[in-house]
mmCIF file of C-alpha atoms in Angstrom:
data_model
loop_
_atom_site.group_PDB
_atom_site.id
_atom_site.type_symbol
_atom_site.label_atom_id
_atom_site.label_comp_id
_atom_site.label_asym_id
_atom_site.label_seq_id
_atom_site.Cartn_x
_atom_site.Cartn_y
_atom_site.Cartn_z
ATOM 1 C CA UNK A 67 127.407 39.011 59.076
ATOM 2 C CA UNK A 68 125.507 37.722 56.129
ATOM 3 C CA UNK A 69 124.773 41.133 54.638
ATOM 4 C CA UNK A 70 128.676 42.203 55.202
ATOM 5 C CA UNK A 71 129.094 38.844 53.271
ATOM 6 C CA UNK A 72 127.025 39.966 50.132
ATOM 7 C CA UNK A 73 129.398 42.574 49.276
ATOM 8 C CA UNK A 74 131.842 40.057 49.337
ATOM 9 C CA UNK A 75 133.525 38.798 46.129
ATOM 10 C CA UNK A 76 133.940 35.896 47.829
ATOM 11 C CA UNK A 77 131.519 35.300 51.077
ATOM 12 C CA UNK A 78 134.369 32.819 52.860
ATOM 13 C CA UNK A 79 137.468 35.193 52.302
ATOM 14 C CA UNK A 80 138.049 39.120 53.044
ATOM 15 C CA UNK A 81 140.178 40.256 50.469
ATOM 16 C CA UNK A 82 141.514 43.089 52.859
ATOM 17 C CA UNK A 83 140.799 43.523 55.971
ATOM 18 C CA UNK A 84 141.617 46.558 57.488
ATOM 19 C CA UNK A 85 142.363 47.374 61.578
ATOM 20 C CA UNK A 86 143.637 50.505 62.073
ATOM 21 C CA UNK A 87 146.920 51.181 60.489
ATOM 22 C CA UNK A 88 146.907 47.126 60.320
ATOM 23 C CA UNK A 89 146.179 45.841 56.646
ATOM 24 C CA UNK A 90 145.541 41.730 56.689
ATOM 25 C CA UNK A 91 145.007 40.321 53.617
ATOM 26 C CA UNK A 92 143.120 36.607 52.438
ATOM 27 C CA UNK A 93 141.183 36.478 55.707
ATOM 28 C CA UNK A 94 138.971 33.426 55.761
ATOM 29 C CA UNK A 95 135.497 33.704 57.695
ATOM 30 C CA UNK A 96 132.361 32.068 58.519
ATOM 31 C CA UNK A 97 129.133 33.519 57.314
ATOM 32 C CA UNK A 98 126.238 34.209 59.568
ATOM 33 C CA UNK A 99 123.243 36.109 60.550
ATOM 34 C CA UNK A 100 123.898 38.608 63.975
ATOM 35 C CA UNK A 101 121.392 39.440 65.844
ATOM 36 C CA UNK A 102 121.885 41.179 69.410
ATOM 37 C CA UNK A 103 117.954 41.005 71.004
ATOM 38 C CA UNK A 104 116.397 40.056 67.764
ATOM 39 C CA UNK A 105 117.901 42.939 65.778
ATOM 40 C CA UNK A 106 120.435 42.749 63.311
ATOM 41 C CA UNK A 107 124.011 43.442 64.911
ATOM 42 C CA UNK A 108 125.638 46.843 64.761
ATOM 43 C CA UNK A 109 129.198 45.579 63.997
ATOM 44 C CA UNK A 110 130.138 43.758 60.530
ATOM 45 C CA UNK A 111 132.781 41.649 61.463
ATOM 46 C CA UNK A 112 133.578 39.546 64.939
ATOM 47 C CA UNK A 113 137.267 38.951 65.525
ATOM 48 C CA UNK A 114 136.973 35.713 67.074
ATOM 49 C CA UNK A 115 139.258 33.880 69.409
ATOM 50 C CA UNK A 116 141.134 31.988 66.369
ATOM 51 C CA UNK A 117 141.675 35.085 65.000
ATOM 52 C CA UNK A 118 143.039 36.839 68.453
ATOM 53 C CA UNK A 119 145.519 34.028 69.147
ATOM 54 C CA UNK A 120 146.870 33.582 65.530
ATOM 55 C CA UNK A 121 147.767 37.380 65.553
ATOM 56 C CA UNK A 122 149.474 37.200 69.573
ATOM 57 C CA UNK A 123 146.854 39.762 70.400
ATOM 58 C CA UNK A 124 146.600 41.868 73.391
ATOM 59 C CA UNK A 125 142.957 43.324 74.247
ATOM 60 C CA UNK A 126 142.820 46.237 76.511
ATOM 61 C CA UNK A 127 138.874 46.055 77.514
ATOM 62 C CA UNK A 128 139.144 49.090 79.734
ATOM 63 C CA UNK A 129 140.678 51.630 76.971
ATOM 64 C CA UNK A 130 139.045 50.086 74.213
ATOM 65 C CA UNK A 131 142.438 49.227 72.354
ATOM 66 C CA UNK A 132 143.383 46.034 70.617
ATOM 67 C CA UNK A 133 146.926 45.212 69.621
ATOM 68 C CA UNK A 134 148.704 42.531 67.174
ATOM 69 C CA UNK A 135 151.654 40.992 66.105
ATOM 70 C CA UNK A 136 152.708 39.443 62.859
ATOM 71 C CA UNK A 137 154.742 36.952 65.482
ATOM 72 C CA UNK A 138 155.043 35.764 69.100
ATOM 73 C CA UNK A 139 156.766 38.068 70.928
ATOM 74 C CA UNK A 140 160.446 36.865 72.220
ATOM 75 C CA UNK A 141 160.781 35.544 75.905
ATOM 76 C CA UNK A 142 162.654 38.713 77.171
ATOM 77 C CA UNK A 143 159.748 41.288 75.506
ATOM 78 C CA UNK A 144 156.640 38.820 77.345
ATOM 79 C CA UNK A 145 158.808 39.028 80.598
ATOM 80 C CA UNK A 146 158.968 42.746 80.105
ATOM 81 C CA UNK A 147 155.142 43.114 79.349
ATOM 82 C CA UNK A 148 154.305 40.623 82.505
ATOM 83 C CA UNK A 149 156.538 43.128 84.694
ATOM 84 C CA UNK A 150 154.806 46.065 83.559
ATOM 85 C CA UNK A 151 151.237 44.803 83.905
ATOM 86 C CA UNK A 152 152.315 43.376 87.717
ATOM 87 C CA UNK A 153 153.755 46.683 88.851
ATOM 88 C CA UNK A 154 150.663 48.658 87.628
ATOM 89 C CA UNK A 155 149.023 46.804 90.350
ATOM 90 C CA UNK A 156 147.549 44.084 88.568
ATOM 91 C CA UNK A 157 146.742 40.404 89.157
ATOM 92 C CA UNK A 158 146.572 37.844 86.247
ATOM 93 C CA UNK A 159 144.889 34.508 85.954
ATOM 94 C CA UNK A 160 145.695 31.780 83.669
ATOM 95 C CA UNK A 161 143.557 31.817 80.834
ATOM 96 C CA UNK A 162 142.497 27.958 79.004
ATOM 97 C CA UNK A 163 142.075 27.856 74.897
ATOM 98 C CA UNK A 164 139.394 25.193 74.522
ATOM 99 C CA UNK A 165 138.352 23.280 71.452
ATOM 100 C CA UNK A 166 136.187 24.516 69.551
ATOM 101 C CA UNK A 167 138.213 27.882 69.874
ATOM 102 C CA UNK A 168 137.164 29.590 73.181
ATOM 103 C CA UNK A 169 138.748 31.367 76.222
ATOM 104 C CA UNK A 170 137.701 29.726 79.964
ATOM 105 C CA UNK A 171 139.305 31.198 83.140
ATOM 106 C CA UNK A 172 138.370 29.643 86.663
ATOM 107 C CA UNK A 173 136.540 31.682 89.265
ATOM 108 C CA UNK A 174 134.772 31.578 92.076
ATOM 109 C CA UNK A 175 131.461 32.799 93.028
ATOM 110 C CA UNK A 176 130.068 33.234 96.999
ATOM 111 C CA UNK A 177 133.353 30.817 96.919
ATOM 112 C CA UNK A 178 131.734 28.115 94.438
ATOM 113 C CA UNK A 179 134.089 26.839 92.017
ATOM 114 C CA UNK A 180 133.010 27.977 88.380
ATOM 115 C CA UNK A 181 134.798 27.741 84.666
ATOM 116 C CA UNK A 182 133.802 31.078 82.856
ATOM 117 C CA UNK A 183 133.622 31.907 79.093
ATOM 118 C CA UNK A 184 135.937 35.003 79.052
ATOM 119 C CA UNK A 185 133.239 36.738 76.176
ATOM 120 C CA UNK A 186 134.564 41.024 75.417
ATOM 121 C CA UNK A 187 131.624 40.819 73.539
ATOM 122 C CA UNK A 188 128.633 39.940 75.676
ATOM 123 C CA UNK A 189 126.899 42.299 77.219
ATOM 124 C CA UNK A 190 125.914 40.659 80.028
ATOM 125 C CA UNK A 191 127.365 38.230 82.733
ATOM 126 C CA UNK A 192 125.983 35.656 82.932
ATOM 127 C CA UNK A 193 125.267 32.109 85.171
ATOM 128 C CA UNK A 194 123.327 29.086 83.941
ATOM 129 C CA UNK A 195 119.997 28.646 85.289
ATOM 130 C CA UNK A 196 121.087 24.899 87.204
ATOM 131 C CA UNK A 197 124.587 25.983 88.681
ATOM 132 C CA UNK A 198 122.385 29.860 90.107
ATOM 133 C CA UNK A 199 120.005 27.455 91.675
ATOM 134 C CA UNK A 200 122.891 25.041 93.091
ATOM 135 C CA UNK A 201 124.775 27.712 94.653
ATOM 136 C CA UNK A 202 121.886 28.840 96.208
ATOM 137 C CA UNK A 203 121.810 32.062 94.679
ATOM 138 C CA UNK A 204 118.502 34.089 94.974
ATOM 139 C CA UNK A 205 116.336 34.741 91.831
ATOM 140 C CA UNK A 206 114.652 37.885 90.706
ATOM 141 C CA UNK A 207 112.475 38.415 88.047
ATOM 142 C CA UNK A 208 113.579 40.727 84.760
ATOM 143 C CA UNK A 209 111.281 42.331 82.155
ATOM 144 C CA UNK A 210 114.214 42.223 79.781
ATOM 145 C CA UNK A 211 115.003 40.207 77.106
ATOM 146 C CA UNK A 212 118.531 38.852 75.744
ATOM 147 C CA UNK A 213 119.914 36.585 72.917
ATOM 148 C CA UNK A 214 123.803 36.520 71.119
ATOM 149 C CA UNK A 215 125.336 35.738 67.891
ATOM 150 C CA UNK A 216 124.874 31.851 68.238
ATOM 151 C CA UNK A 217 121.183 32.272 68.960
ATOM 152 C CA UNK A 218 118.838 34.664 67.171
ATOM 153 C CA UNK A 219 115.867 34.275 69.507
ATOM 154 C CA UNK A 220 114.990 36.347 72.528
ATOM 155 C CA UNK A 221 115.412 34.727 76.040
ATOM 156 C CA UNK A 222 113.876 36.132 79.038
ATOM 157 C CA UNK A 223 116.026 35.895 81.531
ATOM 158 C CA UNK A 224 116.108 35.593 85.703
ATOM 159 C CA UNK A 225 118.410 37.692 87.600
ATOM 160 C CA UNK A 226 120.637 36.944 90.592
ATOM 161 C CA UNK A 227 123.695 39.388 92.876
ATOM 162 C CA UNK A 228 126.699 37.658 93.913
ATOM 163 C CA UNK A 229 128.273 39.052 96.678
ATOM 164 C CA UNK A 230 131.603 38.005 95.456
ATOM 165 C CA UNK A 231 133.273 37.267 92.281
ATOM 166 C CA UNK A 232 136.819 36.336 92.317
ATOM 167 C CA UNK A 233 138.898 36.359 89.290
ATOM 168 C CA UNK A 234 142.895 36.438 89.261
ATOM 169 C CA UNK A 235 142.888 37.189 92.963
ATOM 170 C CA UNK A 236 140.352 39.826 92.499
ATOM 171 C CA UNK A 237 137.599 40.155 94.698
ATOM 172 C CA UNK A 238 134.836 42.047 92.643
ATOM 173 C CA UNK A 239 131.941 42.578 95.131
ATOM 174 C CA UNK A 240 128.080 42.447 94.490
ATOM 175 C CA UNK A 241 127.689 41.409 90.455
ATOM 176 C CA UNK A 242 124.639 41.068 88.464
ATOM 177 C CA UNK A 243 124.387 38.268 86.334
ATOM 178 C CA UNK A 244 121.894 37.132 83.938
ATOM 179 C CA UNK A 245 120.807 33.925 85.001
ATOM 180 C CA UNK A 246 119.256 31.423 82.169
ATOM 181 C CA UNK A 247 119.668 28.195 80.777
ATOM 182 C CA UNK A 248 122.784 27.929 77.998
ATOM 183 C CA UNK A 249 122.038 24.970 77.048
ATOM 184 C CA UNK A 250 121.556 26.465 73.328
ATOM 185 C CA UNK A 251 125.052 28.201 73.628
ATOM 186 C CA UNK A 252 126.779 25.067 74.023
ATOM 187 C CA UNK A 253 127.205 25.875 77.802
ATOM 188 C CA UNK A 254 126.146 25.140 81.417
ATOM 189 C CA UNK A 255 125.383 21.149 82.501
ATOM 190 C CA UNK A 256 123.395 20.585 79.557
ATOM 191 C CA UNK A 257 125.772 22.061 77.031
ATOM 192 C CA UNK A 258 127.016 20.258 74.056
ATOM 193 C CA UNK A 259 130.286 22.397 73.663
ATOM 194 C CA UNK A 260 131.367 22.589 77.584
ATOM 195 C CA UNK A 261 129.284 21.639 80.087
ATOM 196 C CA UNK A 262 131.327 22.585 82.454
ATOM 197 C CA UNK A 263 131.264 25.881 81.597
ATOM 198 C CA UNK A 264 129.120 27.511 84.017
ATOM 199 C CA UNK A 265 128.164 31.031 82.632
ATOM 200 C CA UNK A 266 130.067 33.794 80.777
ATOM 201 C CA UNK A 267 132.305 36.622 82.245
ATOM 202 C CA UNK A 268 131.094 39.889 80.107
ATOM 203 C CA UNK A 269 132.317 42.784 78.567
ATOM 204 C CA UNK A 270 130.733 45.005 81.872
ATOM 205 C CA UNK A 271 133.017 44.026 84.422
ATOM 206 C CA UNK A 272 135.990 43.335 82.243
ATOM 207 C CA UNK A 273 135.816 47.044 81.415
ATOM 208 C CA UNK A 274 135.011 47.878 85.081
ATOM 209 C CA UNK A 275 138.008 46.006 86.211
ATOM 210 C CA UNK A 276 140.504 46.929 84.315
ATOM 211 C CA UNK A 277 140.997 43.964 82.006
ATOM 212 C CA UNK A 278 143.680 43.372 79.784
ATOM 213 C CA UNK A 279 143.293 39.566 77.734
ATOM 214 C CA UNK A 280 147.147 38.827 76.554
ATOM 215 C CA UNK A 281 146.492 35.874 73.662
ATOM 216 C CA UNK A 282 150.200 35.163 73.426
ATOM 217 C CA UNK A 283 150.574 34.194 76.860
ATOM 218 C CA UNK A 284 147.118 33.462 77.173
ATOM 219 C CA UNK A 285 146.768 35.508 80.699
ATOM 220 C CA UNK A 286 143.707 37.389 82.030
ATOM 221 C CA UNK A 287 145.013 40.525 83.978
ATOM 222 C CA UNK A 288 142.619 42.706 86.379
ATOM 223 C CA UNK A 289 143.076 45.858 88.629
ATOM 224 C CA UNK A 290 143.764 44.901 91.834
ATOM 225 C CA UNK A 291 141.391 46.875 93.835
ATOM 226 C CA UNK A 292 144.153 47.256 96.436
#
């Protein structure tokens, strides 16, 4: 953030950078103001998808735990790690690194084909306005507001239930999604970044279900509901 940046010797580069017992040193980053619904961010610092694959991370959404590596693990300790994850009852999905840096996985929705922004961060789930409205999906009003990092500004926002969200096999039954246009993301049809990314797959039900995002093999992996 831009007042994180200020304290900065150098706004572009963090000297030290700190994780846990993890000590990085000569991170560069980009400057910018955060605002979640018009206010300034609580966090300092995002660890952004560059920085997750460089470091072979593994994200553990539901217990909130985030794990690196100085290098990519060998072949026999990723087959040991995909064995574990499978017999805890777990399904995984392919996950796709896209340029500009992001993370897409494939899903379907009331069994419409969809490419989803795999987002820890966001707080909501959400569905552009033009791909709700061409998979039929009813519309409800909202009194809320919501806006991200990449836009500062307050969107008002529609709301539709899906009645099925598949993910890695996983059947995750009646979501709420935020339904608005993302054009300014970059997203939906009218996206500049990737417009065939059709919404964003939030924090909510990654937590709910049990996600774990492995960056090294670049797998999504969900409870099974089984």
């Amino acid at each position: 953030s831009t007042n994180t940046a200020a304290r900065l010797t150098d706004s572009n580069n963090i000297d030290r950078l700190e994780l846990g017992g993890v000590l990085l040193t000569n991170r560069s980053v980009v400057t910018q103001d955060i605002r979640i619904n018009g206010q300034p961010a609580s966090f300092d610092v995002v660890l952004g998808c560059d920085f997750l694959v460089a470091h072979h991370a593994v994200l553990d959404c539901a217990n909130r735990r985030l794990y690196l590596r100085r290098t990519a693990p060998m072949l026999h300790e990723a087959s040991t790690r995909e064995k574990a994850f499978a017999d805890s009852s777990r399904v995984s999905a392919q996950l796709k690194l896209r340029n500009p840096p992001a993370i897409t996985v494939a899903a379907r929705l009331n069994g419409h084909d969809a490419e989803l922004l795999v987002d820890s961060g966001a707080m909501w789930s959400c569905l552009d306005t033009k791909v709700a409205r061409e998979f039929n999906l009813r519309l409800s009003s909202s009194p809320n507001q919501i806006s991200g990092a990449v836009t500062a500004d307050k969107k008002s926002f529609l709301v539709a239930t899906v009645q099925e969200l598949t993910v890695a096999e996983r059947k995750i039954k009646d979501v709420n999604l935020a339904v608005l246009s993302l054009e300014a993301w970059g997203f939906g049809p009218d996206g500049k970044l990737f417009s065939d990314v059709s919404g964003i797959l939030g924090g909510a039900e990654l937590i709910a279900n049990g996600a774990v995002l492995d960056f090294s093999s670049m797998k999504l992996w969900l409870r099974s509901g089984r």
